[in-house]
Amino acid sequence: MSEVIAIEGGNKLNGTVVISGAKNATVALIPAIVLADSPVTVYGVPNISDVDALGVLLKELNCKVEKNEDILVVDPTNLENIPLVGEAVDKLRASYYFMGALLGKCKKVTMKMPGGCFLGPRPIDLHIKGFEALGAKVDYSNDGTYTIEAKRLVGNKIYLDFASVGATINILLAAVKAEGKTTIENAAKEPEIIDVVNLLTKMGAKIRGAGTDTITIEGVEKLNGCNHEIIPDRIEAGTFLIIAAAAGEKVIVQNIIPQHLEALISKLKEMGIQMDVVGDSIVVYGREGDLKPVNIKTQIYPGFATDLQQPLTTLLTQASGDSHVKETIYIERFKHCPQLNKMGAHIDLKEAESIIHGATQLHGTRVEATDLRCGAALVVAGLIAQGRTEITNVYHIDRGYENIDHKLISLGAVITRRQVED
Ligand code: EPZ
């Protein structure tokens, strides 16, 4: 069985939507908890399937896990470092944060290569390079299992060839209890990294420079339990700003950190969208007439987020003229374009680039969510298309958006969800 979301397009949206905790911080914070020797409580945990999958892995490691709405309490006191080779690892790429966390805590980890969205090649060579620099031996067996082990973990200077979010976080997790000083150069600067560092610092880690391209870590002997509140999800927030721009009359997007969305806000204003930033909310006013085309080039933070180019592509189909989207992070992240073309968009694809010829009237039909943010792009399309849009493989969307249909229904969208035979 799988689920299909059906959207009747054309309704104008009004009201307030509250953004949940950041998925891409949460999926790193949860594995980081195993580094503590006592219980950790995390507030603002989003109700998404990636969190469920990580909970299964924590229980496999004999951690006590209690979740009550958006509060997660994890007790890693009796951690058992067993090989992580079950199907829960396949549910999300971020399972690999258990590599850094278990290596950092136990000096050994065995786990299979994780799964996640297909966005083109997604190697973990920079993660492995970091572990080896700290003194770990990395074996990869042909059944796809990594065994990573170190007699001692000793701080080192590590230069990342690419400012990889995952590698920066995984190396941090492995280094916080290593002997001596570790420096990560050309580190990623995403807000989710700062959130993970805030948790580790509360545990007793000694880390400086998070949010800059050079992070230093002084290894410590012991890390303790603590309390932590997750930052709001800037990608969910950005998705709802795009939804409001596409289908809203007056929509308030609440619980955001505007600074995390500067690149998107600037592009939406360039397109002619009227917005007011009011504290931790942004008010988006409905578009009058066609929008102006813009050119997007995805970059590492604080540049334009690759995760938002897919939903923004849908809005660009409503701009009068040609818009260009250039991907520099995931060069194959364009599987949403053929699906949008099925709905009447006119998008051409080139090497790591899409050209959106607008404005085009979209019409409802059956489309497939091929990955998480493709799903988001199709939800935006369904909301503005004429007629009914059916989106299959909704599990992709549920990985990263908490109750997206309920949040949209509360804004006035006409959405239903149903089970279908595979
Ligand atoms: C994180 O993925 C996010 N996922 C992605 O969000 C996001 O798109 C990406 O960062 C970029 O911002 C999580 O945080 C769970 P990277 P990550 O390591 O860590 C190459 C979503 O939709 N690379 O910064 O995997 C890689 O191939 C997801 O929420 C190497 O070559 O991203 C890619 O081209 C999708 N070797 C680029 O770096 C490595 O060892 C970006 O990867 C690691 C990465």
Short mmCIF file of C-alpha atoms and ligand atoms in Angstrom, two decimals:
data_model
loop_
_atom_site.label_atom_id
_atom_site.label_comp_id
_atom_site.label_asym_id
_atom_site.label_seq_id
_atom_site.Cartn_x
_atom_site.Cartn_y
_atom_site.Cartn_z
CA MET A 1 0.00 0.00 0.00
CA SER A 2 1.08 3.60 -0.57
CA GLU A 3 -0.55 6.99 -0.18
CA VAL A 4 -1.74 9.57 -2.68
CA ILE A 5 -2.50 13.23 -1.96
CA ALA A 6 -5.22 14.82 -4.10
CA ILE A 7 -5.40 18.63 -4.37
CA GLU A 8 -8.27 20.63 -5.92
CA GLY A 9 -6.43 23.69 -7.28
CA GLY A 10 -7.44 27.34 -7.38
CA ASN A 11 -8.41 28.10 -3.75
CA LYS A 12 -6.87 31.26 -2.35
CA LEU A 13 -5.04 30.57 0.95
CA ASN A 14 -5.39 32.71 4.06
CA GLY A 15 -4.35 32.41 7.70
CA THR A 16 -1.33 31.41 9.76
CA VAL A 17 0.95 28.39 9.43
CA VAL A 18 3.40 27.47 12.21
CA ILE A 19 6.75 26.04 11.11
CA SER A 20 8.08 22.90 12.83
CA GLY A 21 11.59 22.06 14.05
CA ALA A 22 14.33 21.75 11.43
CA LYS A 23 14.52 18.27 9.86
CA ASN A 24 18.17 18.70 8.87
CA ALA A 25 19.14 19.67 12.41
CA THR A 26 16.96 16.98 14.01
CA VAL A 27 18.43 14.12 11.98
CA ALA A 28 21.90 15.07 13.21
CA LEU A 29 20.94 15.97 16.80
CA ILE A 30 19.33 12.57 17.43
CA PRO A 31 22.43 10.48 16.59
CA ALA A 32 24.59 13.02 18.49
CA ILE A 33 22.71 12.11 21.68
CA VAL A 34 24.56 8.77 21.94
CA LEU A 35 27.72 10.75 22.76
CA ALA A 36 26.19 11.69 26.15
CA ASP A 37 26.52 9.46 29.23
CA SER A 38 23.07 10.46 30.56
CA PRO A 39 19.60 11.41 29.27
CA VAL A 40 19.02 14.19 26.74
CA THR A 41 15.68 15.98 26.21
CA VAL A 42 15.02 17.65 22.84
CA TYR A 43 12.11 20.07 22.34
CA GLY A 44 10.57 21.12 19.03
CA VAL A 45 11.09 17.73 17.35
CA PRO A 46 9.15 17.63 14.06
CA ASN A 47 6.64 14.80 13.60
CA ILE A 48 8.22 13.39 10.41
CA SER A 49 9.07 9.86 9.35
CA ASP A 50 12.84 10.47 9.43
CA VAL A 51 12.54 10.94 13.21
CA ASP A 52 10.67 7.63 13.53
CA ALA A 53 13.42 5.82 11.60
CA LEU A 54 16.13 7.31 13.83
CA GLY A 55 14.13 6.26 16.90
CA VAL A 56 14.24 2.68 15.65
CA LEU A 57 18.03 2.89 15.35
CA LEU A 58 18.37 4.35 18.86
CA LYS A 59 16.33 1.42 20.25
CA GLU A 60 18.52 -1.04 18.31
CA LEU A 61 21.43 0.55 20.23
CA ASN A 62 19.58 -0.14 23.51
CA CYS A 63 18.82 3.52 24.19
CA LYS A 64 15.56 4.32 26.01
CA VAL A 65 13.43 6.51 23.74
CA GLU A 66 10.28 8.39 24.79
CA LYS A 67 8.46 10.75 22.42
CA ASN A 68 5.54 12.88 23.53
CA GLU A 69 4.33 15.20 20.76
CA ASP A 70 7.35 17.41 19.97
CA ILE A 71 9.40 16.35 23.01
CA LEU A 72 11.93 13.52 22.67
CA VAL A 73 13.72 12.06 25.71
CA VAL A 74 16.61 9.68 24.98
CA ASP A 75 18.60 7.83 27.64
CA PRO A 76 21.86 6.49 26.11
CA THR A 77 23.23 5.28 29.49
CA ASN A 78 23.10 1.59 28.55
CA LEU A 79 24.17 1.99 24.93
CA GLU A 80 25.04 -1.27 23.16
CA ASN A 81 27.14 -0.55 20.07
CA ILE A 82 25.73 -3.26 17.80
CA PRO A 83 26.14 -3.22 13.99
CA LEU A 84 23.50 -1.01 12.33
CA VAL A 85 22.60 -3.08 9.28
CA GLY A 86 18.79 -3.24 9.49
CA GLU A 87 16.27 -1.66 7.13
CA ALA A 88 15.87 1.48 9.29
CA VAL A 89 19.32 2.57 8.02
CA ASP A 90 17.90 2.61 4.48
CA LYS A 91 15.12 5.05 5.37
CA LEU A 92 17.34 8.12 5.40
CA ARG A 93 20.83 9.22 4.36
CA ALA A 94 21.33 10.97 7.70
CA SER A 95 21.60 7.55 9.38
CA TYR A 96 25.27 8.05 8.63
CA TYR A 97 25.55 10.51 11.53
CA PHE A 98 25.66 7.39 13.73
CA MET A 99 29.06 6.73 12.13
CA GLY A 100 30.61 9.86 13.65
CA ALA A 101 28.65 9.59 16.90
CA LEU A 102 29.47 5.93 17.62
CA LEU A 103 33.08 6.34 16.49
CA GLY A 104 33.38 9.36 18.78
CA LYS A 105 31.75 7.55 21.70
CA CYS A 106 32.98 3.94 21.31
CA LYS A 107 35.90 4.26 18.85
CA LYS A 108 34.14 1.70 16.68
CA VAL A 109 31.06 1.57 14.45
CA THR A 110 29.71 -0.95 11.96
CA MET A 111 26.89 0.14 9.69
CA LYS A 112 25.72 -0.20 6.15
CA MET A 113 25.63 2.62 3.62
CA PRO A 114 22.44 4.67 4.19
CA GLY A 115 19.67 5.40 1.71
CA GLY A 116 17.71 8.64 1.16
CA CYS A 117 16.58 10.74 -1.80
CA PHE A 118 18.15 10.11 -5.21
CA LEU A 119 19.71 13.43 -6.17
CA GLY A 120 22.55 12.07 -8.21
CA PRO A 121 25.86 10.79 -6.83
CA ARG A 122 26.05 11.29 -3.04
CA PRO A 123 29.43 9.90 -1.92
CA ILE A 124 30.67 10.08 1.67
CA ASP A 125 34.38 10.26 0.80
CA LEU A 126 34.83 13.49 2.80
CA HIS A 127 33.28 11.92 5.89
CA ILE A 128 35.65 8.93 5.60
CA LYS A 129 38.66 11.21 4.99
CA GLY A 130 37.84 13.00 8.24
CA PHE A 131 37.50 9.81 10.26
CA GLU A 132 40.84 8.56 8.89
CA ALA A 133 42.51 11.88 9.72
CA LEU A 134 41.45 11.34 13.34
CA GLY A 135 43.17 7.94 13.35
CA ALA A 136 40.33 5.60 12.37
CA LYS A 137 40.74 2.60 10.06
CA VAL A 138 37.87 2.34 7.58
CA ASP A 139 36.95 -1.01 5.98
CA TYR A 140 34.17 -1.27 3.38
CA SER A 141 32.92 -4.75 2.61
CA ASN A 142 31.26 -5.60 -0.68
CA ASP A 143 27.90 -6.08 1.04
CA GLY A 144 27.89 -2.29 1.57
CA THR A 145 28.91 -2.36 5.23
CA TYR A 146 31.42 0.06 6.75
CA THR A 147 33.52 -0.96 9.76
CA ILE A 148 35.30 2.06 11.23
CA GLU A 149 37.60 1.59 14.23
CA ALA A 150 40.33 3.49 16.08
CA LYS A 151 42.64 2.46 18.93
CA ARG A 152 42.87 6.17 19.71
CA LEU A 153 41.14 9.17 18.18
CA VAL A 154 43.63 12.04 17.99
CA GLY A 155 42.77 15.59 16.92
CA ASN A 156 44.03 16.72 13.51
CA LYS A 157 43.69 19.47 10.90
CA ILE A 158 41.12 18.46 8.28
CA TYR A 159 40.46 20.37 5.04
CA LEU A 160 37.16 19.64 3.27
CA ASP A 161 37.49 19.73 -0.52
CA PHE A 162 33.79 20.73 -0.56
CA ALA A 163 31.96 22.52 2.28
CA SER A 164 29.86 19.43 2.90
CA VAL A 165 27.11 19.72 5.54
CA GLY A 166 27.16 16.02 6.33
CA ALA A 167 30.93 15.70 6.46
CA THR A 168 31.26 18.78 8.70
CA ILE A 169 28.76 17.38 11.20
CA ASN A 170 30.04 13.79 11.07
CA ILE A 171 33.62 14.90 11.71
CA LEU A 172 32.44 17.10 14.59
CA LEU A 173 30.72 14.09 16.17
CA ALA A 174 33.86 11.97 15.85
CA ALA A 175 36.17 14.71 17.16
CA VAL A 176 34.43 16.00 20.31
CA LYS A 177 35.99 13.26 22.50
CA ALA A 178 39.23 12.83 20.51
CA GLU A 179 42.54 13.63 22.20
CA GLY A 180 43.65 17.18 21.54
CA LYS A 181 42.61 19.75 18.97
CA THR A 182 40.83 19.22 15.67
CA THR A 183 40.41 21.95 13.06
CA ILE A 184 37.90 21.61 10.22
CA GLU A 185 38.75 23.99 7.38
CA ASN A 186 36.34 24.90 4.58
CA ALA A 187 33.58 23.73 6.94
CA ALA A 188 29.92 24.14 5.95
CA LYS A 189 28.14 27.11 7.60
CA GLU A 190 24.51 25.99 7.52
CA PRO A 191 22.36 26.99 10.56
CA GLU A 192 21.73 23.31 11.28
CA ILE A 193 25.45 22.88 12.01
CA ILE A 194 25.29 25.67 14.59
CA ASP A 195 22.28 23.92 16.17
CA VAL A 196 24.19 20.64 16.48
CA VAL A 197 27.18 22.48 17.96
CA ASN A 198 24.85 24.17 20.47
CA LEU A 199 23.66 20.74 21.63
CA LEU A 200 27.21 19.37 21.86
CA THR A 201 28.37 22.46 23.77
CA LYS A 202 25.53 22.00 26.29
CA MET A 203 26.78 18.40 26.71
CA GLY A 204 30.22 19.80 27.59
CA ALA A 205 32.01 19.79 24.24
CA LYS A 206 34.55 22.52 23.50
CA ILE A 207 33.85 23.86 20.00
CA ARG A 208 34.54 27.27 18.44
CA GLY A 209 33.78 28.77 15.04
CA ALA A 210 30.48 27.07 14.18
CA GLY A 211 28.85 29.03 11.35
CA THR A 212 32.22 30.05 9.92
CA ASP A 213 34.40 28.08 7.52
CA THR A 214 36.88 27.13 10.27
CA ILE A 215 35.68 25.11 13.26
CA THR A 216 38.00 24.07 16.10
CA ILE A 217 37.27 21.32 18.61
CA GLU A 218 39.19 20.61 21.84
CA GLY A 219 38.49 16.98 22.77
CA VAL A 220 36.96 16.26 26.19
CA GLU A 221 36.75 13.08 28.28
CA LYS A 222 33.05 13.06 29.04
CA LEU A 223 29.79 14.44 27.65
CA ASN A 224 26.62 14.72 29.72
CA GLY A 225 22.91 14.86 29.13
CA CYS A 226 21.17 18.22 28.63
CA ASN A 227 18.04 19.92 27.26
CA HIS A 228 17.87 21.46 23.80
CA GLU A 229 15.29 23.19 21.57
CA ILE A 230 15.62 22.69 17.82
CA ILE A 231 15.72 25.70 15.49
CA PRO A 232 12.78 26.18 13.08
CA ASP A 233 12.99 24.46 9.70
CA ARG A 234 14.17 27.07 7.18
CA ILE A 235 13.36 24.78 4.24
CA GLU A 236 9.79 24.11 5.41
CA ALA A 237 9.45 27.85 6.06
CA GLY A 238 10.79 28.65 2.60
CA THR A 239 8.41 26.15 1.05
CA PHE A 240 5.46 27.85 2.77
CA LEU A 241 6.65 31.30 1.68
CA ILE A 242 6.62 29.97 -1.89
CA ILE A 243 3.18 28.41 -1.39
CA ALA A 244 1.88 31.72 -0.01
CA ALA A 245 3.40 33.62 -2.93
CA ALA A 246 1.83 31.21 -5.41
CA ALA A 247 -1.62 30.64 -3.92
CA GLY A 248 -2.07 33.03 -0.99
CA GLU A 249 -4.14 36.14 -0.40
CA LYS A 250 -2.63 36.91 3.01
CA VAL A 251 -0.61 34.17 4.74
CA ILE A 252 1.42 34.49 7.94
CA VAL A 253 4.35 32.07 8.17
CA GLN A 254 5.17 31.89 11.88
CA ASN A 255 8.13 30.53 13.91
CA ILE A 256 10.94 31.33 11.54
CA ILE A 257 14.39 32.94 11.71
CA PRO A 258 14.24 35.46 8.81
CA GLN A 259 18.04 35.63 8.59
CA HIS A 260 18.05 31.94 7.52
CA LEU A 261 15.90 32.82 4.50
CA GLU A 262 17.62 35.93 3.16
CA ALA A 263 18.45 34.48 -0.26
CA LEU A 264 14.88 33.27 -0.88
CA ILE A 265 13.26 36.45 0.48
CA SER A 266 15.46 38.51 -1.84
CA LYS A 267 14.45 36.42 -4.88
CA LEU A 268 10.73 36.52 -4.01
CA LYS A 269 10.93 40.32 -3.73
CA GLU A 270 12.76 40.44 -7.08
CA MET A 271 9.81 38.51 -8.54
CA GLY A 272 7.42 41.16 -7.20
CA ILE A 273 6.05 39.38 -4.11
CA GLN A 274 4.99 41.72 -1.29
CA MET A 275 6.12 40.56 2.19
CA ASP A 276 6.48 42.03 5.68
CA VAL A 277 8.98 40.58 8.15
CA VAL A 278 7.45 40.89 11.63
CA GLY A 279 9.67 39.38 14.37
CA ASP A 280 9.64 35.59 13.97
CA SER A 281 6.95 35.73 11.27
CA ILE A 282 6.68 36.78 7.65
CA VAL A 283 3.40 38.04 6.18
CA VAL A 284 3.06 37.22 2.46
CA TYR A 285 0.50 39.10 0.36
CA GLY A 286 -1.08 37.49 -2.69
CA ARG A 287 0.33 38.19 -6.11
CA GLU A 288 -1.50 40.52 -8.45
CA GLY A 289 -0.91 39.54 -12.06
CA ASP A 290 2.17 37.87 -13.46
CA LEU A 291 5.47 37.72 -11.64
CA LYS A 292 8.89 38.75 -12.91
CA PRO A 293 11.27 35.98 -14.00
CA VAL A 294 14.52 35.60 -12.02
CA ASN A 295 17.72 33.58 -12.25
CA ILE A 296 18.73 31.26 -9.42
CA LYS A 297 22.09 29.67 -8.72
CA THR A 298 22.17 27.26 -5.78
CA GLN A 299 25.10 27.73 -3.38
CA ILE A 300 26.24 26.60 0.04
CA TYR A 301 24.78 28.63 2.90
CA PRO A 302 24.14 31.56 3.00
CA GLY A 303 23.62 31.29 -0.76
CA PHE A 304 20.35 30.12 -2.33
CA ALA A 305 19.48 26.72 -0.81
CA THR A 306 19.46 23.78 -3.23
CA ASP A 307 16.50 22.35 -1.25
CA LEU A 308 14.37 25.35 -2.25
CA GLN A 309 15.10 25.46 -5.99
CA GLN A 310 12.60 22.68 -6.65
CA PRO A 311 9.53 24.30 -5.03
CA LEU A 312 10.57 27.71 -6.36
CA THR A 313 10.64 26.26 -9.89
CA THR A 314 6.85 25.85 -9.64
CA LEU A 315 6.42 29.53 -8.76
CA LEU A 316 8.72 30.46 -11.67
CA THR A 317 6.22 28.83 -14.07
CA GLN A 318 3.95 31.78 -13.16
CA ALA A 319 6.53 34.44 -14.06
CA SER A 320 6.24 36.24 -17.42
CA GLY A 321 9.43 35.31 -19.24
CA ASP A 322 12.37 32.92 -18.94
CA SER A 323 13.90 32.03 -15.58
CA HIS A 324 17.10 30.00 -15.20
CA VAL A 325 17.88 27.66 -12.29
CA LYS A 326 21.51 26.57 -12.07
CA GLU A 327 22.40 23.76 -9.65
CA THR A 328 25.94 23.75 -8.23
CA ILE A 329 25.27 21.30 -5.35
CA TYR A 330 23.29 18.39 -6.84
CA ILE A 331 23.60 18.53 -10.64
CA GLU A 332 20.81 15.97 -11.21
CA ARG A 333 18.22 17.60 -8.93
CA PHE A 334 15.69 18.20 -11.71
CA LYS A 335 13.29 15.24 -11.54
CA HIS A 336 10.46 17.63 -10.65
CA CYS A 337 10.67 19.30 -14.08
CA PRO A 338 9.18 16.48 -16.21
CA GLN A 339 6.40 16.15 -13.62
CA LEU A 340 5.66 19.90 -13.82
CA ASN A 341 5.72 19.72 -17.62
CA LYS A 342 3.01 17.03 -17.39
CA MET A 343 0.91 19.72 -15.66
CA GLY A 344 1.43 22.24 -18.47
CA ALA A 345 4.69 23.91 -17.48
CA HIS A 346 7.25 24.60 -20.21
CA ILE A 347 10.66 23.75 -18.73
CA ASP A 348 13.74 22.86 -20.74
CA LEU A 349 16.69 21.04 -19.16
CA LYS A 350 20.40 21.55 -19.84
CA GLU A 351 23.52 20.38 -17.99
CA ALA A 352 22.83 21.14 -14.28
CA GLU A 353 20.34 23.82 -15.35
CA SER A 354 16.62 24.29 -16.01
CA ILE A 355 15.06 27.07 -18.08
CA ILE A 356 11.48 27.84 -17.10
CA HIS A 357 9.47 29.54 -19.85
CA GLY A 358 6.54 31.36 -18.22
CA ALA A 359 3.88 32.24 -17.56
CA THR A 360 1.97 28.96 -18.10
CA GLN A 361 -1.41 27.81 -16.80
CA LEU A 362 -0.96 24.53 -14.92
CA HIS A 363 -3.66 21.85 -15.01
CA GLY A 364 -4.24 18.98 -12.60
CA THR A 365 -3.19 15.43 -13.49
CA ARG A 366 -1.50 12.43 -11.82
CA VAL A 367 2.14 13.09 -10.99
CA GLU A 368 4.86 11.31 -9.03
CA ALA A 369 6.90 12.65 -6.10
CA THR A 370 10.35 11.32 -7.04
CA ASP A 371 12.07 12.83 -3.97
CA LEU A 372 11.26 15.01 -0.97
CA ARG A 373 11.55 18.47 -2.52
CA CYS A 374 10.09 17.32 -5.86
CA GLY A 375 7.04 16.39 -3.78
CA ALA A 376 7.00 19.91 -2.34
CA ALA A 377 7.20 21.40 -5.84
CA LEU A 378 4.21 19.28 -6.93
CA VAL A 379 2.17 20.38 -3.88
CA VAL A 380 2.75 24.02 -4.89
CA ALA A 381 1.71 23.13 -8.44
CA GLY A 382 -1.44 21.33 -7.30
CA LEU A 383 -2.52 24.35 -5.28
CA ILE A 384 -2.44 26.66 -8.34
CA ALA A 385 -3.39 24.21 -11.11
CA GLN A 386 -6.83 24.10 -12.69
CA GLY A 387 -8.65 20.97 -11.53
CA ARG A 388 -7.46 18.01 -9.48
CA THR A 389 -3.86 16.93 -9.04
CA GLU A 390 -2.96 13.53 -7.63
CA ILE A 391 0.55 13.13 -6.18
CA THR A 392 1.85 9.58 -5.66
CA ASN A 393 4.70 8.35 -3.41
CA VAL A 394 3.68 10.78 -0.71
CA TYR A 395 6.08 9.05 1.71
CA HIS A 396 8.82 11.21 0.22
CA ILE A 397 6.97 14.35 1.34
CA ASP A 398 6.21 12.97 4.80
CA ARG A 399 9.95 12.51 5.41
CA GLY A 400 10.49 16.25 5.60
CA TYR A 401 7.16 18.03 6.10
CA GLU A 402 5.13 17.55 9.27
CA ASN A 403 1.42 17.12 8.47
CA ILE A 404 1.70 19.17 5.29
CA ASP A 405 -1.89 18.39 4.24
CA HIS A 406 -3.33 19.46 7.60
CA LYS A 407 -1.29 22.67 7.61
CA LEU A 408 -2.53 23.51 4.08
CA ILE A 409 -6.16 22.59 4.86
CA SER A 410 -6.01 25.05 7.79
CA LEU A 411 -5.07 27.72 5.22
CA GLY A 412 -8.07 26.85 3.04
CA ALA A 413 -6.62 24.29 0.63
CA VAL A 414 -8.79 21.39 -0.58
CA ILE A 415 -6.61 18.34 -0.02
CA THR A 416 -7.40 14.68 0.64
CA ARG A 417 -5.09 11.74 1.31
CA ARG A 418 -5.89 8.13 0.55
CA GLN A 419 -4.30 4.69 0.52
CA VAL A 420 -3.83 2.97 -2.83
CA GLU A 421 -2.66 -0.50 -3.86
CA ASP A 422 0.95 -0.41 -5.10
C1 EPZ B 1 22.48 18.06 3.48
O1 EPZ B 1 22.80 16.92 2.70
C2 EPZ B 1 20.97 18.08 3.55
N1 EPZ B 1 20.52 16.85 4.19
C3 EPZ B 1 20.38 18.18 2.15
O2 EPZ B 1 18.96 18.30 2.31
C4 EPZ B 1 20.91 19.46 1.50
O3 EPZ B 1 20.42 19.53 0.18
C5 EPZ B 1 22.44 19.42 1.49
O4 EPZ B 1 22.94 19.27 2.84
C6 EPZ B 1 23.04 20.69 0.91
O5 EPZ B 1 22.62 21.79 1.66
C7 EPZ B 1 20.61 16.75 5.53
O6 EPZ B 1 21.08 17.65 6.20
C8 EPZ B 1 20.09 15.47 6.14
P1 EPZ B 1 26.46 17.78 1.43
P2 EPZ B 1 24.33 16.39 2.66
O7 EPZ B 1 27.31 16.80 2.13
O8 EPZ B 1 24.95 16.57 3.99
C9 EPZ B 1 29.02 16.28 -2.24
C10 EPZ B 1 16.74 17.78 1.94
O9 EPZ B 1 16.04 17.93 0.92
N2 EPZ B 1 29.72 15.44 -1.25
O10 EPZ B 1 26.60 19.23 1.75
O11 EPZ B 1 24.32 15.04 2.04
C11 EPZ B 1 27.63 15.73 -2.55
O12 EPZ B 1 27.72 14.72 -3.52
C12 EPZ B 1 18.15 17.23 1.80
O13 EPZ B 1 16.39 18.08 3.12
C13 EPZ B 1 30.85 14.74 -1.65
O14 EPZ B 1 31.28 14.81 -2.80
O15 EPZ B 1 24.93 17.43 1.63
C14 EPZ B 1 26.88 16.93 -3.03
O16 EPZ B 1 27.16 17.17 -4.40
C15 EPZ B 1 18.48 16.84 0.39
N3 EPZ B 1 31.49 13.95 -0.74
C16 EPZ B 1 27.48 18.06 -2.21
O17 EPZ B 1 28.74 17.57 -1.70
C17 EPZ B 1 31.05 13.83 0.55
O18 EPZ B 1 31.69 13.12 1.34
C18 EPZ B 1 26.58 18.49 -1.05
O19 EPZ B 1 26.60 17.49 -0.14
C19 EPZ B 1 29.90 14.55 0.93
C20 EPZ B 1 29.26 15.34 0.02
#
